[in-house]
Short mmCIF file of C-alpha atoms in Angstrom, two decimals:
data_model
loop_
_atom_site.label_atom_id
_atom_site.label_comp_id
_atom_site.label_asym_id
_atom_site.label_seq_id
_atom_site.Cartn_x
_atom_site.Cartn_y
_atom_site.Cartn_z
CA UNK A 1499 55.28 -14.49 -26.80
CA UNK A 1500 52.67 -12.25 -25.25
CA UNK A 1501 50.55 -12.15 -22.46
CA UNK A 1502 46.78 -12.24 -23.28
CA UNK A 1503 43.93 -11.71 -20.85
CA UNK A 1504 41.36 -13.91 -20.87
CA UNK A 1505 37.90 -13.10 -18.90
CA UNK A 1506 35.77 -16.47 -19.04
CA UNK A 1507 32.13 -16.84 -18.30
CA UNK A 1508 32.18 -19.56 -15.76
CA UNK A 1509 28.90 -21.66 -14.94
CA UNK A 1510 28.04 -25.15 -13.56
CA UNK A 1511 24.52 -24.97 -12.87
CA UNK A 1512 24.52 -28.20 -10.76
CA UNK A 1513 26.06 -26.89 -8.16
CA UNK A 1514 26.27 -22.78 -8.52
CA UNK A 1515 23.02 -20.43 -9.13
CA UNK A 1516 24.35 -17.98 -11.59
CA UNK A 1517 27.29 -17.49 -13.70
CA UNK A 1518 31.03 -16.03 -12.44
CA UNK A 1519 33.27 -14.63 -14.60
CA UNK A 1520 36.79 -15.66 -13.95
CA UNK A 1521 40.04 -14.25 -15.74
CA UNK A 1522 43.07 -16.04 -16.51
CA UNK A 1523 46.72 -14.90 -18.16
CA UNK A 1524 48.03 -16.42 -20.82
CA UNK A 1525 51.33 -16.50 -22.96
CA UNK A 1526 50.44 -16.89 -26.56
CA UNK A 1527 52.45 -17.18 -29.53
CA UNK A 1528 50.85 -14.81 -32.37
CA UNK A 1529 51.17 -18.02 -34.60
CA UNK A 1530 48.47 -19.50 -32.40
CA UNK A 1531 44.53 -19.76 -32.14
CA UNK A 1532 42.50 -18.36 -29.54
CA UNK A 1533 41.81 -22.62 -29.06
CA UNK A 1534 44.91 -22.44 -27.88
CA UNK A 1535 44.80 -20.73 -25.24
CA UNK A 1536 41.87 -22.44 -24.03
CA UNK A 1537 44.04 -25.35 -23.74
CA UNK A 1538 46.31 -24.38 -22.16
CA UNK A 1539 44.00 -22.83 -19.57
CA UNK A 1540 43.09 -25.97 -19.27
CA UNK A 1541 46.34 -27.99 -18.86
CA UNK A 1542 48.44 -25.48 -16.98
CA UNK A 1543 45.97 -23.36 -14.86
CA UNK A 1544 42.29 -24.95 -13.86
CA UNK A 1545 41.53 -28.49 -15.27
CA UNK A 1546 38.31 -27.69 -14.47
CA UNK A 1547 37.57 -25.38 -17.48
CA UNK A 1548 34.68 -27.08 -19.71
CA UNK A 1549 34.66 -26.40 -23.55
CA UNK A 1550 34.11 -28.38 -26.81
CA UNK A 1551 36.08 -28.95 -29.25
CA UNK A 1552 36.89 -31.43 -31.91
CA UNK A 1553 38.82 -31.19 -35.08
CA UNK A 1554 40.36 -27.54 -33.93
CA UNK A 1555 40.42 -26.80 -38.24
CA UNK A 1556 37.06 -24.66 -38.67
CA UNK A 1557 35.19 -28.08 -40.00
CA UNK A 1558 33.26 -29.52 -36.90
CA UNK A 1559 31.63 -26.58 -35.29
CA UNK A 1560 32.05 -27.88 -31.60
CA UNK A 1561 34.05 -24.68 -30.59
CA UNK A 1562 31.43 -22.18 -31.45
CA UNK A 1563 30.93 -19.74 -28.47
CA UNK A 1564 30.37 -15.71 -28.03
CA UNK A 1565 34.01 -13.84 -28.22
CA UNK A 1566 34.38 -10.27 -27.41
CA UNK A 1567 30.51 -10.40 -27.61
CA UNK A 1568 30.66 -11.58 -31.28
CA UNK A 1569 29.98 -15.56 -32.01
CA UNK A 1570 32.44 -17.61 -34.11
CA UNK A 1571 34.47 -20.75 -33.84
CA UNK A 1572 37.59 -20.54 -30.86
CA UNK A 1573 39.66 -22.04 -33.47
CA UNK A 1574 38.93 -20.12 -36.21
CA UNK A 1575 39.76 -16.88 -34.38
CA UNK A 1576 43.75 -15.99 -34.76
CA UNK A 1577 45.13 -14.34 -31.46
CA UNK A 1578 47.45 -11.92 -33.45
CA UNK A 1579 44.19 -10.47 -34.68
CA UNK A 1580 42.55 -10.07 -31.15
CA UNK A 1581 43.39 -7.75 -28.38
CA UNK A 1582 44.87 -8.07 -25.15
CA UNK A 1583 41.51 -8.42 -23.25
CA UNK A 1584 39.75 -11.07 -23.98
CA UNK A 1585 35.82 -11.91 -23.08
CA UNK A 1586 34.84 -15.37 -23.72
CA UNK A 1587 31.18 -16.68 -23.31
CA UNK A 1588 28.97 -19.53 -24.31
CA UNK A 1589 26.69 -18.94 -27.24
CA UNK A 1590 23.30 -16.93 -25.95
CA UNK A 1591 20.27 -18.50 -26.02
CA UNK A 1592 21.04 -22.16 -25.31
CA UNK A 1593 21.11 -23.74 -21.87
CA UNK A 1594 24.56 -24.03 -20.38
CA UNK A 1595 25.68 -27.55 -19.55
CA UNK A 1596 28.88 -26.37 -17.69
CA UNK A 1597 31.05 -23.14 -18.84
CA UNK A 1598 31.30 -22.88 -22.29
CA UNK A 1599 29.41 -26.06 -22.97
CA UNK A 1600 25.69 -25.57 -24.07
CA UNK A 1601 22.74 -27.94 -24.82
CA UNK A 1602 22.18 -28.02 -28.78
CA UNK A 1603 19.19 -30.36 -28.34
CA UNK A 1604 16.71 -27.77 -29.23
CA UNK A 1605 19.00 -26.49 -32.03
CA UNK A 1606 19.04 -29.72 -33.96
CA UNK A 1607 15.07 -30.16 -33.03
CA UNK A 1608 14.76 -27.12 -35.15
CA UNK A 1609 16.66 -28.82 -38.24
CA UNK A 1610 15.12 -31.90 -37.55
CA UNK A 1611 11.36 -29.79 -38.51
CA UNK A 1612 12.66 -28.83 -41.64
CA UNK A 1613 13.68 -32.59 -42.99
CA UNK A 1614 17.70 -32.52 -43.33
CA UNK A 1615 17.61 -34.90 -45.66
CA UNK A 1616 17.24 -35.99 -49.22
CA UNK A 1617 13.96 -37.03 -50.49
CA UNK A 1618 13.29 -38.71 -53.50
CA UNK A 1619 11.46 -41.68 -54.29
CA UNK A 1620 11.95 -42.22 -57.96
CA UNK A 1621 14.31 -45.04 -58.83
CA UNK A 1622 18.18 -44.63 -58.03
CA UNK A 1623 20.92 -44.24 -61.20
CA UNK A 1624 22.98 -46.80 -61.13
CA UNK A 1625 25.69 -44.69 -60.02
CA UNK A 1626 25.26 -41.19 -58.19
CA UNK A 1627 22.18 -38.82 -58.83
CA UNK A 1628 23.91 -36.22 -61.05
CA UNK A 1629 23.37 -32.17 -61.10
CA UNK A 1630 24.39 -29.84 -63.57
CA UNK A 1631 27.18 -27.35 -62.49
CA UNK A 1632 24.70 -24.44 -62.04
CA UNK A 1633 22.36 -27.24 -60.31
CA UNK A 1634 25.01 -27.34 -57.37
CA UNK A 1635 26.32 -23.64 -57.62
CA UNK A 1636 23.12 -22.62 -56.52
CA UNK A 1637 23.53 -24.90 -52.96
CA UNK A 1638 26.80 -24.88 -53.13
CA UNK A 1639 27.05 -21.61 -50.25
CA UNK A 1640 24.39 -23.46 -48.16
CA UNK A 1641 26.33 -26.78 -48.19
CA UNK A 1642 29.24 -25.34 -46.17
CA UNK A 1643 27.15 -24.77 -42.86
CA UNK A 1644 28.54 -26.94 -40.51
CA UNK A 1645 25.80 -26.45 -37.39
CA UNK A 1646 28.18 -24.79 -35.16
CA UNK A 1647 25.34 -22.75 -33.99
CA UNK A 1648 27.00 -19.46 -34.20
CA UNK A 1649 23.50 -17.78 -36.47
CA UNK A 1650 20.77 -18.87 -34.52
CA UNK A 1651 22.13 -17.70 -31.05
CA UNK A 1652 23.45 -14.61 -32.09
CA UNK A 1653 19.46 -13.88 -33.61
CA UNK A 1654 17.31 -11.48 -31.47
CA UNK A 1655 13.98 -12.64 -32.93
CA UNK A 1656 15.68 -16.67 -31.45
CA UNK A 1657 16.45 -14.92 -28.28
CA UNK A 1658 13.01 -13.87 -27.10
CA UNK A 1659 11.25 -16.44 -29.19
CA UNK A 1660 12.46 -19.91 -28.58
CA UNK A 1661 9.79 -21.70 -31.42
CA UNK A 1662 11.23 -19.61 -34.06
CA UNK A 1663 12.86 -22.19 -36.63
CA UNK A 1664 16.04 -19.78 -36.79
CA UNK A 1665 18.05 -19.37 -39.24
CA UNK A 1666 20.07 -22.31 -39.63
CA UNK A 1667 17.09 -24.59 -40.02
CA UNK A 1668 15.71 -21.71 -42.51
CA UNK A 1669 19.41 -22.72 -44.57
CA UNK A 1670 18.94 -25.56 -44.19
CA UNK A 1671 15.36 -25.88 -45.69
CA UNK A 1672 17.31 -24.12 -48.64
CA UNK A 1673 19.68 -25.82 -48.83
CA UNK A 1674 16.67 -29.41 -50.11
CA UNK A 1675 14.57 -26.92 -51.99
CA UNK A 1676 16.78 -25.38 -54.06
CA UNK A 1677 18.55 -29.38 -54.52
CA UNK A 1678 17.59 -30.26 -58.04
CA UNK A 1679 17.73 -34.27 -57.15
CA UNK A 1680 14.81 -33.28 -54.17
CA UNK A 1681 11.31 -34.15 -54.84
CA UNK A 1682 9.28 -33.04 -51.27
CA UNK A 1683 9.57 -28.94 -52.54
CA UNK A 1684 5.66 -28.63 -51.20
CA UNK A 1685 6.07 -30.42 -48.05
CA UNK A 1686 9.66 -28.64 -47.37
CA UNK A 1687 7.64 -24.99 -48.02
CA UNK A 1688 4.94 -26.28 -46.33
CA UNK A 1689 7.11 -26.54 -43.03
CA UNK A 1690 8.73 -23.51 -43.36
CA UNK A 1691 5.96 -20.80 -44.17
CA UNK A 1692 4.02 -20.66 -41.21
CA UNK A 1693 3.79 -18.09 -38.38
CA UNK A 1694 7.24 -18.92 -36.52
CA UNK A 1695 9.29 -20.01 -40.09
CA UNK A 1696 10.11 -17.76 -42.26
CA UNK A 1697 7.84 -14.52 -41.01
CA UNK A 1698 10.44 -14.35 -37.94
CA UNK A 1699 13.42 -13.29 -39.36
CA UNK A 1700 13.50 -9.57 -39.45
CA UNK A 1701 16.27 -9.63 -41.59
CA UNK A 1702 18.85 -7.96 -39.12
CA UNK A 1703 22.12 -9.92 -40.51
CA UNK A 1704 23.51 -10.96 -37.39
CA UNK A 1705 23.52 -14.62 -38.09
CA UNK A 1706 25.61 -13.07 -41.12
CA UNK A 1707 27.88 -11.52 -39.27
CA UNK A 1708 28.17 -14.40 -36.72
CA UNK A 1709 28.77 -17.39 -39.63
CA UNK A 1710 32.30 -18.84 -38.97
CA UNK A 1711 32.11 -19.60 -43.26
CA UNK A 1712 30.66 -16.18 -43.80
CA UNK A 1713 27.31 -18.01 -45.34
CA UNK A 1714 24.98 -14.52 -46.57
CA UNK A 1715 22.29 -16.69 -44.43
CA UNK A 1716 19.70 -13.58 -44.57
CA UNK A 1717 20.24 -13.72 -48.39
CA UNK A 1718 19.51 -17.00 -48.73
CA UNK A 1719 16.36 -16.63 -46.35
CA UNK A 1720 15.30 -13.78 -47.97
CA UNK A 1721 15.12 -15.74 -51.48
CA UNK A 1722 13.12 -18.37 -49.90
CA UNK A 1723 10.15 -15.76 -48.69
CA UNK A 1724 10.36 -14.31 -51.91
CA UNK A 1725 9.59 -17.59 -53.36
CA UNK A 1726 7.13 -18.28 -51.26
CA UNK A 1727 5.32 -14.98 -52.18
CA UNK A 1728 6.02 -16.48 -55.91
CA UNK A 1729 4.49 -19.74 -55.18
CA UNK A 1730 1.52 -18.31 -53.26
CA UNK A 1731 0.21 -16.33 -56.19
CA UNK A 1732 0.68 -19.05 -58.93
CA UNK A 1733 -1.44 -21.16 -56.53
CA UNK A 1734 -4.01 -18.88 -56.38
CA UNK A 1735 -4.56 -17.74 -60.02
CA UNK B 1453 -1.93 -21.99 -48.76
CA UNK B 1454 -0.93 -20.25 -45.60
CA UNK B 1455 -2.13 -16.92 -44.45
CA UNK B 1456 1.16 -16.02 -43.11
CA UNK B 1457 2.77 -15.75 -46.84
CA UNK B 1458 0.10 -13.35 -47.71
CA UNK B 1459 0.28 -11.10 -44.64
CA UNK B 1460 3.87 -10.86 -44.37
CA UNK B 1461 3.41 -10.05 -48.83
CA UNK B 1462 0.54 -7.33 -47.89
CA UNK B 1463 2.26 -5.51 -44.88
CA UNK B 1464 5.05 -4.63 -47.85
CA UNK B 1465 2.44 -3.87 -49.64
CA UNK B 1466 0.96 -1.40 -47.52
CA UNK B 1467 4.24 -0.17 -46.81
CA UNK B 1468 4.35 1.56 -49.97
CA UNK B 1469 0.66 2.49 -49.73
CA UNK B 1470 1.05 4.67 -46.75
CA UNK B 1471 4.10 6.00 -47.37
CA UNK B 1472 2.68 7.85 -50.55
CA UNK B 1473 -0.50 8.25 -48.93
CA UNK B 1474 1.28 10.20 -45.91
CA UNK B 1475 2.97 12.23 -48.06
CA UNK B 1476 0.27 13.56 -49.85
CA UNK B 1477 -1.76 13.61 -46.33
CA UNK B 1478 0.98 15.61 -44.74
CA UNK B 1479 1.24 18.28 -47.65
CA UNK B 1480 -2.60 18.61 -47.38
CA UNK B 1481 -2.91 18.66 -43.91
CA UNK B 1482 0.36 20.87 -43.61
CA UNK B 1483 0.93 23.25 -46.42
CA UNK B 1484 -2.82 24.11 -46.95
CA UNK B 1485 -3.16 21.72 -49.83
CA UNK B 1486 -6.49 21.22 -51.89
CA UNK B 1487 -9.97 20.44 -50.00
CA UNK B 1488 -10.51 16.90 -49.51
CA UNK B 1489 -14.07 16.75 -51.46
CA UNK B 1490 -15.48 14.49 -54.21
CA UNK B 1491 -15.04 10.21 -54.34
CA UNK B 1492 -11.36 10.13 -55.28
CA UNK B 1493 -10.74 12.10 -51.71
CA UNK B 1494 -13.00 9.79 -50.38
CA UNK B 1495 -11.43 6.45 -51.92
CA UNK B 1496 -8.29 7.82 -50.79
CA UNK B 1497 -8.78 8.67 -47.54
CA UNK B 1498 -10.78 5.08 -46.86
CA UNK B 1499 -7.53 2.64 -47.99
CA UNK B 1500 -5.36 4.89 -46.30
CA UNK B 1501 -6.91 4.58 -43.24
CA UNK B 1502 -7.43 0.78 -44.06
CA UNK B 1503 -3.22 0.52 -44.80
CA UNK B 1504 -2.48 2.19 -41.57
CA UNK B 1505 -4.59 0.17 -39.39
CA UNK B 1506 -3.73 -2.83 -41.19
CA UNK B 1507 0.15 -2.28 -41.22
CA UNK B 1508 0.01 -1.29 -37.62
CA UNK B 1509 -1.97 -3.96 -36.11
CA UNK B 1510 -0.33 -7.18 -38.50
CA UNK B 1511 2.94 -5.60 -36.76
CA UNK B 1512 1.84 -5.90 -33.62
CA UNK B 1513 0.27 -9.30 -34.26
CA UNK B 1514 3.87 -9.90 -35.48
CA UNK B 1515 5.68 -8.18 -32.16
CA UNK B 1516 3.26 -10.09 -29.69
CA UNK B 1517 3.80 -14.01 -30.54
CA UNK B 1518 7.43 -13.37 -30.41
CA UNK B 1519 7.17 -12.26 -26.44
CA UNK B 1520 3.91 -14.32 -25.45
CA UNK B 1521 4.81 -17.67 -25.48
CA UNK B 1522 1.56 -19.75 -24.25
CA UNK B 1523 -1.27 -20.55 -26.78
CA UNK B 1524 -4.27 -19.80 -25.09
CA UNK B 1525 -2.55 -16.40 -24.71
CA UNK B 1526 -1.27 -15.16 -27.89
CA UNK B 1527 -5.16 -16.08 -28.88
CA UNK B 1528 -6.81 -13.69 -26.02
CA UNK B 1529 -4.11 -11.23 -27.50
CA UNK B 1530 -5.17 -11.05 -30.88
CA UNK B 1531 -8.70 -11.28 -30.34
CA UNK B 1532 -8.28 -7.83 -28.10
CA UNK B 1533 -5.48 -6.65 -30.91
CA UNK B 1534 -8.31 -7.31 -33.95
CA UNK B 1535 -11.24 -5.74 -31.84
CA UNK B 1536 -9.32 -3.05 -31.37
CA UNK B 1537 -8.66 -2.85 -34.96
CA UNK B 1538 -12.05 -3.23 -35.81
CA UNK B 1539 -13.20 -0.67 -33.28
CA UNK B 1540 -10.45 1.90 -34.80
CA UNK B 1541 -11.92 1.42 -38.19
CA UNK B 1542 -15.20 2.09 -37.26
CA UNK B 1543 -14.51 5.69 -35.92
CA UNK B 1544 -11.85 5.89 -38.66
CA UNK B 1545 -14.48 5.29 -40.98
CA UNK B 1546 -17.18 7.58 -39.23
CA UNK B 1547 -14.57 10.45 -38.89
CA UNK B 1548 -14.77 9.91 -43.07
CA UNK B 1549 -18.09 10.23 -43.21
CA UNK B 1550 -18.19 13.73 -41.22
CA UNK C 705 20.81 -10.98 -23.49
CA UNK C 706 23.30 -8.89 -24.56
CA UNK C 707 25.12 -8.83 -28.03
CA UNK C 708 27.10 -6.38 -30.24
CA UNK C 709 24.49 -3.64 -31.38
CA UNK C 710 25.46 -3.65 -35.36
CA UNK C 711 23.48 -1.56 -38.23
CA UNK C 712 21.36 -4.31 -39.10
CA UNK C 713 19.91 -4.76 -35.31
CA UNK C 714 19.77 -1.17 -34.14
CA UNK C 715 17.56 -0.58 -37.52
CA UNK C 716 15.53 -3.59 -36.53
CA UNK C 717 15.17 -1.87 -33.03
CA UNK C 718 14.56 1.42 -34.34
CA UNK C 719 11.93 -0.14 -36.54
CA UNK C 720 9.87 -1.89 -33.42
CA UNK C 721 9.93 0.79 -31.36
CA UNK C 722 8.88 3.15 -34.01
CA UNK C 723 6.29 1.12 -35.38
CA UNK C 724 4.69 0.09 -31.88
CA UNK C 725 5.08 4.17 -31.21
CA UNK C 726 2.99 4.60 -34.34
CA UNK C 727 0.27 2.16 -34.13
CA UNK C 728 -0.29 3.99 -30.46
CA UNK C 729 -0.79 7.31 -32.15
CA UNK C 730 -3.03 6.39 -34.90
CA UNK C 731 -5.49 5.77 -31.74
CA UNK C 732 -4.82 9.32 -30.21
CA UNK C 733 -5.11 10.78 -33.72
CA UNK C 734 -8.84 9.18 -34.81
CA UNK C 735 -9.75 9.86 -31.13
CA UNK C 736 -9.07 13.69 -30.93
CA UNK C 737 -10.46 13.84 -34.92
CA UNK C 738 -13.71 12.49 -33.61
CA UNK C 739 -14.25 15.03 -31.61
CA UNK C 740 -14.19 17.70 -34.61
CA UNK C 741 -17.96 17.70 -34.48
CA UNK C 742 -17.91 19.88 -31.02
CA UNK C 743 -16.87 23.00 -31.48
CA UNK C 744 -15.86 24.03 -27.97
CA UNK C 745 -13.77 20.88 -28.40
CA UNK C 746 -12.33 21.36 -31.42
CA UNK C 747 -11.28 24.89 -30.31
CA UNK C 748 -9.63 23.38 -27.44
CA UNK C 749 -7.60 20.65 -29.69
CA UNK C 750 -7.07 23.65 -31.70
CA UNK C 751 -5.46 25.76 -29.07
CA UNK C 752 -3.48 22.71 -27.32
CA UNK C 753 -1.58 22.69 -31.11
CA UNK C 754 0.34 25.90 -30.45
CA UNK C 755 1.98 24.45 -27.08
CA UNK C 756 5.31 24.09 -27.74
CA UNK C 757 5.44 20.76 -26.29
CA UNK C 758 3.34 19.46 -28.41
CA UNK C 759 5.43 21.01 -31.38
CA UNK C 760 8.15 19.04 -29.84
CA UNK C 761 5.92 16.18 -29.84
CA UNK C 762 4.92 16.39 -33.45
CA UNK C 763 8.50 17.21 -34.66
CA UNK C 764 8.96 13.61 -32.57
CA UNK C 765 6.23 11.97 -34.37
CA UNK C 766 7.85 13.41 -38.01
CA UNK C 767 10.95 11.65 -36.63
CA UNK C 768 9.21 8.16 -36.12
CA UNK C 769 7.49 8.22 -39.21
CA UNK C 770 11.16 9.04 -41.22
CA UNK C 771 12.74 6.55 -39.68
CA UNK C 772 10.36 3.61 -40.43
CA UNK C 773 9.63 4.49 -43.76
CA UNK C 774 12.76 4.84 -44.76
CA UNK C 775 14.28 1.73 -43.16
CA UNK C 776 10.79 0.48 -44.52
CA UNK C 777 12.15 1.00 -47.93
CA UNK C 778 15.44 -0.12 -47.21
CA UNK C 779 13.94 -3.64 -45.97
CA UNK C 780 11.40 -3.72 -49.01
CA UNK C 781 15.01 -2.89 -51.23
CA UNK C 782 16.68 -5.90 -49.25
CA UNK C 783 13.24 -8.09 -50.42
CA UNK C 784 13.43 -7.52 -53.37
CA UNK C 785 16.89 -8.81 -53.97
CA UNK C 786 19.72 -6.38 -52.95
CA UNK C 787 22.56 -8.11 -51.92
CA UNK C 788 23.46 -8.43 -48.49
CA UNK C 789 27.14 -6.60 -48.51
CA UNK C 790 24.99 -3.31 -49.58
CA UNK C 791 23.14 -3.88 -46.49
CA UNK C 792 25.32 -1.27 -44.26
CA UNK C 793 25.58 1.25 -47.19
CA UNK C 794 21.84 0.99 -47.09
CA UNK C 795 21.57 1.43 -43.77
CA UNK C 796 23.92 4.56 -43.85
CA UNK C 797 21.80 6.27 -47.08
CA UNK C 798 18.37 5.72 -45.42
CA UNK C 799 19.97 7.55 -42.03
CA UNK C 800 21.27 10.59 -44.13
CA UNK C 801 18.76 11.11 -46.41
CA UNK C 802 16.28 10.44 -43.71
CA UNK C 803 18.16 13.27 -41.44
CA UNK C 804 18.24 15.77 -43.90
CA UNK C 805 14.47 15.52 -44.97
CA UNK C 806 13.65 15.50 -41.01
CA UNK C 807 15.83 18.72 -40.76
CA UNK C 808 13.92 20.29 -43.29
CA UNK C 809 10.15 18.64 -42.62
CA UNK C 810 10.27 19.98 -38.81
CA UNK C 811 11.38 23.82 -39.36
CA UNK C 812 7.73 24.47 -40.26
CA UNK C 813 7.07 22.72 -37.14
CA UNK C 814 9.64 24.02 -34.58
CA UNK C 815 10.54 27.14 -36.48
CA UNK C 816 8.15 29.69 -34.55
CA UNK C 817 9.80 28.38 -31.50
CA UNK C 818 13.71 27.61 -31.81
#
């Protein structure tokens, strides 16, 4: 066992007018998760302590928040890889509902915009709708985002500009266009090529960086503008 | 189709443009290079002057609607941001003409 | 709004600043090459070229011109299809290369001086 530090951004802004950081000591197994800790924060020292979490295995994306000033999932992050001092935050750039517990409303609005969902009007198979094995390779790294929020808070165009899509609705727009069984590819450009979609992302890779399932989220952005650029000249021949 | 894919396309575009076109304006300007006479100076000098202003100004078209947030104001902010454009063109162009 | 400062964002800072710097100057340059015309002017601009700040100043503008362009051509690279994971490595070329050609760019610049 070892004794961790852990310096928590505290906020309830229904009854205080700015944040307080408060620091707590913890004993922590090197076997354990930084989750963990949180926990027991929670059960031993101040019940008070607001965080999310769900599954606690990397897969629901409720414990995203801003650690040692990098974002990532609290149970994702091992403490025998962290150091003694510990700074935990809630993820930049969203309100704070209490502590480490932000509003995502506006972050699913954005996904919402780009149509999350599978179009296709033509007549079902009678069993599944079937791709080819390089059909789903090409989604496959855009599949695994599971909208812990982690990319679009830690991006600085997001930060000052709150209409930008960001850049997990940009995967996400991918993620249908490049879908071989999708059949809306000019209305899902159409909602992503205008002055706060696409054009927005400066291509400064911290949503890579920040990507609990290290998704190359700039890569896959990057090929969408590109074919954009594609589809704007074969339109225009 | 949308402007936007175009713009974002041409400021790459002249990216390049100016980059060769400073080179070769630096060396002449610089290290006493040949006189800048006769149409292919002239063409030259013209879309360089074009790329720069362009490049510049579709930046800060770019830079401004991610800090000004209302409407009505990111549209009094490129009308002054194209006028001045236009108005550095103009005595770009006359500068040229000397 | 603070976060880590990484290669990727300190290049994307470098390149706003820079390019905002830039766009300012091409206003001072057209301005004081309009006035070429006047002689007593032009004399003037002529003479305000050999103050050493404004050596400093140009070796400054050199600077801001290196470092967009060549984080300009490290973007237009990253366009065109590099890979991500070069990113960095990209990053670290443009900054070396970018150095060494400011080194040698500005001694015609600053050398009567230093």
């Amino acid at each position: 066992m070892k004794t961790y530090n852990f310096k928590i951004k505290r906020f309830n802004p229904s009854e205080e007018s700015s944040p307080q950081w408060q620091e707590f000591s913890v004993q922590m197994d090197p076997m354990e998760r930084l989750l963990d800790g949180l926990i027991k924060i929670k059960d031993n020292s101040d019940g008070t302590l607001t965080f999310r979490r769900s599954c606690a295995h990397g897969i629901c994306g409720s414990c995203a928040m801003k650690i040692n000033g990098k974002n990532g999932l609290a149970c994702q992050t091992l403490i025998k890889n962290m150091p003694e001092r510990i700074t935990i935050e809630p993820l930049a750039a969203y309100p704070v509902i209490k502590d480490l517990v932000v509003d995502m409303t506006q972050f699913f609005m954005k996904s919402e915009e780009v149509l999350p969902y599978l179009i296709n009007a033509e007549t079902p198979p009678e069993r599944e709708r079937l791709q080819s094995k390089d059909e789903q390779q090409k989604i496959l790294e855009s599949i695994t985002c599971i909208m812990c929020g982690s990319c679009t808070s830690s991006c600085p165009t997001y930060w000052s500009d709150k209409e930008y899509l960001g850049p997990a609705a940009l995967l996400k727009a991918y993620r249908f266009i490049f879908d071989s069984r999708d059949r809306a590819f000019d209305e899902r450009l159409g909602r992503i090529i205008h002055a706060q979609g696409l054009w927005r992302c400066h291509s400064i890779y911290n949503c890579v960086e920040a990507c609990p399932k290290e998704i190359d989220i700039t890569g896959h952005i990057t090929e969408l503008k590109r074919l954009a650029v594609k589809n704007f000249f074969k339109r225009n021949k | 189709m949308r402007k936007e894919v175009f713009e974002w396309f041409f400021l790459r575009i002249t990216g390049v443009i100016l980059l060769a076109g400073l080179t070769l304006h630096f060396y002449t300007m610089h290290y006493n290079g040949p006189a800048q006479t006769g149409p292919y100076w002239r063409a030259f000098n013209f879309i360089f002057l074009l790329s720069a202003i362009y490049h510049g100004f579709n930046g800060l078209l770019g830079i401004m609607i991610e800090y000004v947030h209302s409407r009505a104001l990111q549209k009094i902010f490129e009308g002054v941001l194209i006028v001045t454009a236009l108005a550095l063109t103009g005595i770009g162009i006359y500068i040229l003409s000397v | 709004m603070r976060y880590r400062l990484r290669a990727g964002s300190f290049a994307w800072m470098i390149q706003r600043i820079s390019g905002v710097a830039l766009t300012i100057y091409i206003f001072f340059h057209l301005y004081y090459l309009s006035s070429l015309r006047d002689p007593v002017k032009f004399e003037l601009l002529r003479k305000l070229l050999d103050d050493p700040f404004v050596k400093f100043g140009e070796a400054g503008l050199l600077l801001l011109v290196i470092a967009h362009s060549f984080n300009g051509i490290r973007l237009i690279l990253l366009d065109m299809g590099v890979p991500t994971r070069m990113q960095k490595t990209l990053f670290f070329i443009a900054a070396l290369t970018g150095g060494i050609i400011f080194f040698i760019g500005s001694w015609p610049i600053l050398g009567g001086i230093l």
